[in-house]
């Protein structure tokens, strides 16, 4: 009898979990760029805006530098300032079968999705997200973007379903 009760409770919990998962799904468009030359994104990128998350909270002057490694992976060096203290994180990324989708790890073998959602035709900016709606970055090859370009890029993120009102604009210059 106890066994049937435990099975019943387990089934009920699974049903509740499935219902709450479906009800809480977001409407983010996570489709990545249709093609990507990995070499084109190598080098230094400035973080123009991001959603708040604990590992970058309070950071300014944030950059990401991507370096292609001989084995085809990418070294990812994120750095920025929190107050007067510099913070550096070094991870690595590997490609997937889907263009524009990388798997990035900053800790052992724990990987997260890194989705390149849009990139400027001239490679001057890109929008990056993940499989979670909690992560979004606007990156640029320069410390700032022209106002009209920033408005355009932000509108692209909004069209994909991101709440761009939650963006934190990162200080990159001493202006």
JSON list of C-alpha atoms in Angstrom, two decimals:
[
{"chain": "A", "resi": 1, "resn": "UNK", "atom": "CA", "xyz": [0.00, 0.00, 0.00]},
{"chain": "A", "resi": 2, "resn": "UNK", "atom": "CA", "xyz": [2.81, 2.43, 0.88]},
{"chain": "A", "resi": 3, "resn": "UNK", "atom": "CA", "xyz": [4.46, 1.63, -2.44]},
{"chain": "A", "resi": 4, "resn": "UNK", "atom": "CA", "xyz": [1.33, 2.64, -4.40]},
{"chain": "A", "resi": 5, "resn": "UNK", "atom": "CA", "xyz": [1.03, 5.81, -2.36]},
{"chain": "A", "resi": 6, "resn": "UNK", "atom": "CA", "xyz": [4.65, 6.74, -3.09]},
{"chain": "A", "resi": 7, "resn": "UNK", "atom": "CA", "xyz": [4.15, 6.03, -6.80]},
{"chain": "A", "resi": 8, "resn": "UNK", "atom": "CA", "xyz": [0.99, 8.15, -6.77]},
{"chain": "A", "resi": 9, "resn": "UNK", "atom": "CA", "xyz": [2.78, 11.03, -5.07]},
{"chain": "A", "resi": 10, "resn": "UNK", "atom": "CA", "xyz": [5.69, 10.78, -7.52]},
{"chain": "A", "resi": 11, "resn": "UNK", "atom": "CA", "xyz": [3.28, 10.84, -10.49]},
{"chain": "A", "resi": 12, "resn": "UNK", "atom": "CA", "xyz": [1.45, 13.82, -9.05]},
{"chain": "A", "resi": 13, "resn": "UNK", "atom": "CA", "xyz": [4.72, 15.71, -8.55]},
{"chain": "A", "resi": 14, "resn": "UNK", "atom": "CA", "xyz": [5.79, 14.92, -12.12]},
{"chain": "A", "resi": 15, "resn": "UNK", "atom": "CA", "xyz": [2.43, 16.15, -13.44]},
{"chain": "A", "resi": 16, "resn": "UNK", "atom": "CA", "xyz": [2.64, 19.37, -11.41]},
{"chain": "A", "resi": 17, "resn": "UNK", "atom": "CA", "xyz": [6.20, 19.94, -12.58]},
{"chain": "A", "resi": 18, "resn": "UNK", "atom": "CA", "xyz": [5.23, 19.40, -16.23]},
{"chain": "A", "resi": 19, "resn": "UNK", "atom": "CA", "xyz": [2.27, 21.78, -15.94]},
{"chain": "A", "resi": 20, "resn": "UNK", "atom": "CA", "xyz": [4.25, 24.52, -14.23]},
{"chain": "A", "resi": 21, "resn": "UNK", "atom": "CA", "xyz": [7.08, 24.15, -16.77]},
{"chain": "A", "resi": 22, "resn": "UNK", "atom": "CA", "xyz": [4.72, 24.61, -19.69]},
{"chain": "A", "resi": 23, "resn": "UNK", "atom": "CA", "xyz": [2.94, 27.52, -18.06]},
{"chain": "A", "resi": 24, "resn": "UNK", "atom": "CA", "xyz": [6.17, 29.32, -17.27]},
{"chain": "A", "resi": 25, "resn": "UNK", "atom": "CA", "xyz": [7.77, 29.04, -20.70]},
{"chain": "A", "resi": 26, "resn": "UNK", "atom": "CA", "xyz": [8.92, 32.32, -22.13]},
{"chain": "A", "resi": 27, "resn": "UNK", "atom": "CA", "xyz": [8.51, 33.51, -25.67]},
{"chain": "A", "resi": 28, "resn": "UNK", "atom": "CA", "xyz": [12.16, 34.27, -26.39]},
{"chain": "A", "resi": 29, "resn": "UNK", "atom": "CA", "xyz": [13.34, 33.66, -29.95]},
{"chain": "A", "resi": 30, "resn": "UNK", "atom": "CA", "xyz": [16.67, 31.89, -29.45]},
{"chain": "A", "resi": 31, "resn": "UNK", "atom": "CA", "xyz": [17.44, 31.16, -33.09]},
{"chain": "A", "resi": 32, "resn": "UNK", "atom": "CA", "xyz": [21.08, 31.82, -33.74]},
{"chain": "A", "resi": 33, "resn": "UNK", "atom": "CA", "xyz": [22.63, 33.41, -36.81]},
{"chain": "A", "resi": 34, "resn": "UNK", "atom": "CA", "xyz": [22.29, 31.15, -39.85]},
{"chain": "A", "resi": 35, "resn": "UNK", "atom": "CA", "xyz": [26.02, 31.12, -40.55]},
{"chain": "A", "resi": 36, "resn": "UNK", "atom": "CA", "xyz": [29.11, 32.16, -38.66]},
{"chain": "A", "resi": 37, "resn": "UNK", "atom": "CA", "xyz": [32.78, 32.33, -39.52]},
{"chain": "A", "resi": 38, "resn": "UNK", "atom": "CA", "xyz": [34.22, 31.62, -36.08]},
{"chain": "A", "resi": 39, "resn": "UNK", "atom": "CA", "xyz": [37.38, 33.58, -36.90]},
{"chain": "A", "resi": 40, "resn": "UNK", "atom": "CA", "xyz": [35.27, 36.70, -37.47]},
{"chain": "A", "resi": 41, "resn": "UNK", "atom": "CA", "xyz": [34.33, 36.95, -33.80]},
{"chain": "A", "resi": 42, "resn": "UNK", "atom": "CA", "xyz": [37.85, 36.49, -32.45]},
{"chain": "A", "resi": 43, "resn": "UNK", "atom": "CA", "xyz": [39.44, 39.40, -30.63]},
{"chain": "A", "resi": 44, "resn": "UNK", "atom": "CA", "xyz": [38.24, 41.96, -28.12]},
{"chain": "A", "resi": 45, "resn": "UNK", "atom": "CA", "xyz": [34.59, 42.88, -27.54]},
{"chain": "A", "resi": 46, "resn": "UNK", "atom": "CA", "xyz": [33.27, 45.58, -25.22]},
{"chain": "A", "resi": 47, "resn": "UNK", "atom": "CA", "xyz": [30.19, 44.83, -23.17]},
{"chain": "A", "resi": 48, "resn": "UNK", "atom": "CA", "xyz": [27.73, 47.60, -23.96]},
{"chain": "A", "resi": 49, "resn": "UNK", "atom": "CA", "xyz": [24.74, 46.23, -22.04]},
{"chain": "A", "resi": 50, "resn": "UNK", "atom": "CA", "xyz": [23.69, 43.10, -20.16]},
{"chain": "A", "resi": 51, "resn": "UNK", "atom": "CA", "xyz": [21.04, 41.67, -17.92]},
{"chain": "A", "resi": 52, "resn": "UNK", "atom": "CA", "xyz": [21.99, 41.68, -14.26]},
{"chain": "A", "resi": 53, "resn": "UNK", "atom": "CA", "xyz": [23.45, 38.44, -12.93]},
{"chain": "A", "resi": 54, "resn": "UNK", "atom": "CA", "xyz": [25.58, 37.62, -9.92]},
{"chain": "A", "resi": 55, "resn": "UNK", "atom": "CA", "xyz": [28.91, 36.94, -11.62]},
{"chain": "A", "resi": 56, "resn": "UNK", "atom": "CA", "xyz": [29.07, 40.41, -13.23]},
{"chain": "A", "resi": 57, "resn": "UNK", "atom": "CA", "xyz": [27.09, 42.40, -10.69]},
{"chain": "A", "resi": 58, "resn": "UNK", "atom": "CA", "xyz": [28.58, 45.84, -10.13]},
{"chain": "A", "resi": 59, "resn": "UNK", "atom": "CA", "xyz": [31.21, 45.46, -12.84]},
{"chain": "A", "resi": 60, "resn": "UNK", "atom": "CA", "xyz": [32.25, 48.20, -15.24]},
{"chain": "A", "resi": 61, "resn": "UNK", "atom": "CA", "xyz": [34.70, 48.37, -18.13]},
{"chain": "A", "resi": 62, "resn": "UNK", "atom": "CA", "xyz": [33.83, 44.77, -19.02]},
{"chain": "A", "resi": 63, "resn": "UNK", "atom": "CA", "xyz": [35.40, 43.15, -22.07]},
{"chain": "A", "resi": 64, "resn": "UNK", "atom": "CA", "xyz": [35.47, 39.67, -23.57]},
{"chain": "A", "resi": 65, "resn": "UNK", "atom": "CA", "xyz": [38.42, 38.51, -25.64]},
{"chain": "A", "resi": 66, "resn": "UNK", "atom": "CA", "xyz": [38.06, 35.40, -27.80]},
{"chain": "A", "resi": 67, "resn": "UNK", "atom": "CA", "xyz": [41.15, 33.55, -29.00]},
{"chain": "A", "resi": 68, "resn": "UNK", "atom": "CA", "xyz": [40.97, 30.57, -31.34]},
{"chain": "A", "resi": 69, "resn": "UNK", "atom": "CA", "xyz": [43.03, 27.66, -30.04]},
{"chain": "A", "resi": 70, "resn": "UNK", "atom": "CA", "xyz": [44.91, 25.08, -32.18]},
{"chain": "A", "resi": 71, "resn": "UNK", "atom": "CA", "xyz": [42.38, 22.38, -31.23]},
{"chain": "A", "resi": 72, "resn": "UNK", "atom": "CA", "xyz": [39.47, 24.46, -32.58]},
{"chain": "A", "resi": 73, "resn": "UNK", "atom": "CA", "xyz": [38.16, 25.56, -29.19]},
{"chain": "A", "resi": 74, "resn": "UNK", "atom": "CA", "xyz": [38.04, 29.21, -28.16]},
{"chain": "A", "resi": 75, "resn": "UNK", "atom": "CA", "xyz": [39.67, 30.72, -25.09]},
{"chain": "A", "resi": 76, "resn": "UNK", "atom": "CA", "xyz": [37.24, 33.18, -23.50]},
{"chain": "A", "resi": 77, "resn": "UNK", "atom": "CA", "xyz": [38.79, 35.86, -21.30]},
{"chain": "A", "resi": 78, "resn": "UNK", "atom": "CA", "xyz": [36.27, 38.07, -19.53]},
{"chain": "A", "resi": 79, "resn": "UNK", "atom": "CA", "xyz": [37.58, 40.98, -17.52]},
{"chain": "A", "resi": 80, "resn": "UNK", "atom": "CA", "xyz": [36.23, 44.05, -15.83]},
{"chain": "A", "resi": 81, "resn": "UNK", "atom": "CA", "xyz": [36.45, 46.27, -12.80]},
{"chain": "A", "resi": 82, "resn": "UNK", "atom": "CA", "xyz": [34.39, 46.08, -9.64]},
{"chain": "A", "resi": 83, "resn": "UNK", "atom": "CA", "xyz": [35.33, 49.22, -7.79]},
{"chain": "A", "resi": 84, "resn": "UNK", "atom": "CA", "xyz": [39.11, 49.44, -8.02]},
{"chain": "A", "resi": 85, "resn": "UNK", "atom": "CA", "xyz": [39.57, 45.67, -8.24]},
{"chain": "A", "resi": 86, "resn": "UNK", "atom": "CA", "xyz": [40.11, 43.93, -11.57]},
{"chain": "A", "resi": 87, "resn": "UNK", "atom": "CA", "xyz": [38.31, 40.63, -12.10]},
{"chain": "A", "resi": 88, "resn": "UNK", "atom": "CA", "xyz": [39.35, 38.14, -14.77]},
{"chain": "A", "resi": 89, "resn": "UNK", "atom": "CA", "xyz": [37.66, 34.88, -15.71]},
{"chain": "A", "resi": 90, "resn": "UNK", "atom": "CA", "xyz": [39.13, 32.54, -18.26]},
{"chain": "A", "resi": 91, "resn": "UNK", "atom": "CA", "xyz": [37.04, 29.81, -19.81]},
{"chain": "A", "resi": 92, "resn": "UNK", "atom": "CA", "xyz": [36.77, 27.98, -23.05]},
{"chain": "A", "resi": 93, "resn": "UNK", "atom": "CA", "xyz": [34.11, 27.44, -25.67]},
{"chain": "A", "resi": 94, "resn": "UNK", "atom": "CA", "xyz": [33.48, 24.73, -28.17]},
{"chain": "A", "resi": 95, "resn": "UNK", "atom": "CA", "xyz": [31.41, 24.84, -31.30]},
{"chain": "A", "resi": 96, "resn": "UNK", "atom": "CA", "xyz": [28.24, 22.84, -31.89]},
{"chain": "A", "resi": 97, "resn": "UNK", "atom": "CA", "xyz": [26.48, 21.60, -35.00]},
{"chain": "A", "resi": 98, "resn": "UNK", "atom": "CA", "xyz": [24.31, 24.72, -34.93]},
{"chain": "A", "resi": 99, "resn": "UNK", "atom": "CA", "xyz": [25.89, 27.85, -36.46]},
{"chain": "A", "resi": 100, "resn": "UNK", "atom": "CA", "xyz": [26.18, 30.63, -33.90]},
{"chain": "A", "resi": 101, "resn": "UNK", "atom": "CA", "xyz": [25.73, 28.32, -30.93]},
{"chain": "A", "resi": 102, "resn": "UNK", "atom": "CA", "xyz": [28.70, 27.67, -28.69]},
{"chain": "A", "resi": 103, "resn": "UNK", "atom": "CA", "xyz": [29.01, 25.84, -25.40]},
{"chain": "A", "resi": 104, "resn": "UNK", "atom": "CA", "xyz": [31.05, 27.85, -22.86]},
{"chain": "A", "resi": 105, "resn": "UNK", "atom": "CA", "xyz": [32.61, 26.68, -19.61]},
{"chain": "A", "resi": 106, "resn": "UNK", "atom": "CA", "xyz": [34.26, 28.73, -16.89]},
{"chain": "A", "resi": 107, "resn": "UNK", "atom": "CA", "xyz": [34.25, 25.92, -14.37]},
{"chain": "A", "resi": 108, "resn": "UNK", "atom": "CA", "xyz": [35.49, 22.39, -14.97]},
{"chain": "A", "resi": 109, "resn": "UNK", "atom": "CA", "xyz": [33.13, 20.55, -17.34]},
{"chain": "A", "resi": 110, "resn": "UNK", "atom": "CA", "xyz": [30.00, 22.58, -16.68]},
{"chain": "A", "resi": 111, "resn": "UNK", "atom": "CA", "xyz": [28.91, 24.18, -19.94]},
{"chain": "A", "resi": 112, "resn": "UNK", "atom": "CA", "xyz": [26.31, 26.82, -20.75]},
{"chain": "A", "resi": 113, "resn": "UNK", "atom": "CA", "xyz": [24.82, 27.79, -24.05]},
{"chain": "A", "resi": 114, "resn": "UNK", "atom": "CA", "xyz": [26.21, 30.88, -25.73]},
{"chain": "A", "resi": 115, "resn": "UNK", "atom": "CA", "xyz": [23.90, 31.86, -28.57]},
{"chain": "A", "resi": 116, "resn": "UNK", "atom": "CA", "xyz": [24.95, 34.48, -31.08]},
{"chain": "A", "resi": 117, "resn": "UNK", "atom": "CA", "xyz": [21.53, 35.85, -31.94]},
{"chain": "A", "resi": 118, "resn": "UNK", "atom": "CA", "xyz": [22.53, 38.66, -34.30]},
{"chain": "A", "resi": 119, "resn": "UNK", "atom": "CA", "xyz": [25.70, 40.17, -35.63]},
{"chain": "A", "resi": 120, "resn": "UNK", "atom": "CA", "xyz": [26.24, 43.36, -37.63]},
{"chain": "A", "resi": 121, "resn": "UNK", "atom": "CA", "xyz": [27.03, 42.82, -41.31]},
{"chain": "A", "resi": 122, "resn": "UNK", "atom": "CA", "xyz": [30.35, 44.57, -40.72]},
{"chain": "A", "resi": 123, "resn": "UNK", "atom": "CA", "xyz": [30.98, 42.63, -37.47]},
{"chain": "A", "resi": 124, "resn": "UNK", "atom": "CA", "xyz": [30.90, 45.76, -35.31]},
{"chain": "A", "resi": 125, "resn": "UNK", "atom": "CA", "xyz": [28.34, 44.49, -32.76]},
{"chain": "A", "resi": 126, "resn": "UNK", "atom": "CA", "xyz": [26.57, 41.31, -31.74]},
{"chain": "A", "resi": 127, "resn": "UNK", "atom": "CA", "xyz": [23.73, 40.18, -29.52]},
{"chain": "A", "resi": 128, "resn": "UNK", "atom": "CA", "xyz": [24.36, 37.12, -27.36]},
{"chain": "A", "resi": 129, "resn": "UNK", "atom": "CA", "xyz": [21.89, 35.15, -25.30]},
{"chain": "A", "resi": 130, "resn": "UNK", "atom": "CA", "xyz": [21.59, 31.71, -23.76]},
{"chain": "A", "resi": 131, "resn": "UNK", "atom": "CA", "xyz": [18.88, 29.12, -23.32]},
{"chain": "A", "resi": 132, "resn": "UNK", "atom": "CA", "xyz": [17.70, 31.06, -20.28]},
{"chain": "A", "resi": 133, "resn": "UNK", "atom": "CA", "xyz": [15.82, 34.35, -20.71]},
{"chain": "A", "resi": 134, "resn": "UNK", "atom": "CA", "xyz": [17.89, 35.67, -17.80]},
{"chain": "A", "resi": 135, "resn": "UNK", "atom": "CA", "xyz": [21.00, 36.24, -19.91]},
{"chain": "A", "resi": 136, "resn": "UNK", "atom": "CA", "xyz": [21.50, 38.78, -22.65]},
{"chain": "A", "resi": 137, "resn": "UNK", "atom": "CA", "xyz": [24.52, 40.77, -23.76]},
{"chain": "A", "resi": 138, "resn": "UNK", "atom": "CA", "xyz": [25.08, 43.48, -26.35]},
{"chain": "A", "resi": 139, "resn": "UNK", "atom": "CA", "xyz": [28.73, 43.52, -27.39]},
{"chain": "A", "resi": 140, "resn": "UNK", "atom": "CA", "xyz": [30.66, 45.93, -29.60]},
{"chain": "A", "resi": 141, "resn": "UNK", "atom": "CA", "xyz": [34.10, 46.15, -31.13]},
{"chain": "A", "resi": 142, "resn": "UNK", "atom": "CA", "xyz": [34.31, 49.70, -29.73]},
{"chain": "A", "resi": 143, "resn": "UNK", "atom": "CA", "xyz": [33.68, 50.99, -26.18]},
{"chain": "A", "resi": 144, "resn": "UNK", "atom": "CA", "xyz": [30.50, 52.74, -27.29]},
{"chain": "A", "resi": 145, "resn": "UNK", "atom": "CA", "xyz": [27.94, 52.44, -30.06]},
{"chain": "A", "resi": 146, "resn": "UNK", "atom": "CA", "xyz": [26.34, 55.35, -31.89]},
{"chain": "A", "resi": 147, "resn": "UNK", "atom": "CA", "xyz": [22.91, 56.10, -30.35]},
{"chain": "A", "resi": 148, "resn": "UNK", "atom": "CA", "xyz": [20.97, 55.05, -33.47]},
{"chain": "A", "resi": 149, "resn": "UNK", "atom": "CA", "xyz": [22.89, 51.78, -33.70]},
{"chain": "A", "resi": 150, "resn": "UNK", "atom": "CA", "xyz": [22.27, 51.06, -30.02]},
{"chain": "A", "resi": 151, "resn": "UNK", "atom": "CA", "xyz": [18.56, 51.78, -30.47]},
{"chain": "A", "resi": 152, "resn": "UNK", "atom": "CA", "xyz": [18.47, 49.41, -33.46]},
{"chain": "A", "resi": 153, "resn": "UNK", "atom": "CA", "xyz": [20.33, 46.61, -31.65]},
{"chain": "A", "resi": 154, "resn": "UNK", "atom": "CA", "xyz": [18.15, 47.00, -28.56]},
{"chain": "A", "resi": 155, "resn": "UNK", "atom": "CA", "xyz": [15.02, 46.86, -30.75]},
{"chain": "A", "resi": 156, "resn": "UNK", "atom": "CA", "xyz": [16.28, 43.60, -32.28]},
{"chain": "A", "resi": 157, "resn": "UNK", "atom": "CA", "xyz": [16.57, 42.10, -28.80]},
{"chain": "A", "resi": 158, "resn": "UNK", "atom": "CA", "xyz": [13.08, 43.33, -27.92]},
{"chain": "A", "resi": 159, "resn": "UNK", "atom": "CA", "xyz": [11.66, 41.81, -31.14]},
{"chain": "A", "resi": 160, "resn": "UNK", "atom": "CA", "xyz": [13.08, 38.48, -29.98]},
{"chain": "A", "resi": 161, "resn": "UNK", "atom": "CA", "xyz": [11.07, 38.75, -26.77]},
{"chain": "A", "resi": 162, "resn": "UNK", "atom": "CA", "xyz": [13.68, 40.07, -24.35]},
{"chain": "A", "resi": 163, "resn": "UNK", "atom": "CA", "xyz": [12.58, 42.68, -21.82]},
{"chain": "A", "resi": 164, "resn": "UNK", "atom": "CA", "xyz": [15.13, 45.30, -22.80]},
{"chain": "A", "resi": 165, "resn": "UNK", "atom": "CA", "xyz": [14.02, 47.57, -19.95]},
{"chain": "A", "resi": 166, "resn": "UNK", "atom": "CA", "xyz": [16.07, 45.24, -17.74]},
{"chain": "A", "resi": 167, "resn": "UNK", "atom": "CA", "xyz": [19.31, 45.99, -19.61]},
{"chain": "A", "resi": 168, "resn": "UNK", "atom": "CA", "xyz": [22.15, 47.48, -17.58]},
{"chain": "A", "resi": 169, "resn": "UNK", "atom": "CA", "xyz": [24.32, 49.75, -19.69]},
{"chain": "A", "resi": 170, "resn": "UNK", "atom": "CA", "xyz": [27.95, 49.17, -18.82]},
{"chain": "A", "resi": 171, "resn": "UNK", "atom": "CA", "xyz": [30.33, 52.05, -18.16]},
{"chain": "A", "resi": 172, "resn": "UNK", "atom": "CA", "xyz": [33.19, 51.77, -20.66]},
{"chain": "A", "resi": 173, "resn": "UNK", "atom": "CA", "xyz": [34.69, 55.26, -20.63]},
{"chain": "A", "resi": 174, "resn": "UNK", "atom": "CA", "xyz": [35.41, 57.94, -18.04]},
{"chain": "A", "resi": 175, "resn": "UNK", "atom": "CA", "xyz": [32.85, 60.32, -19.56]}
]
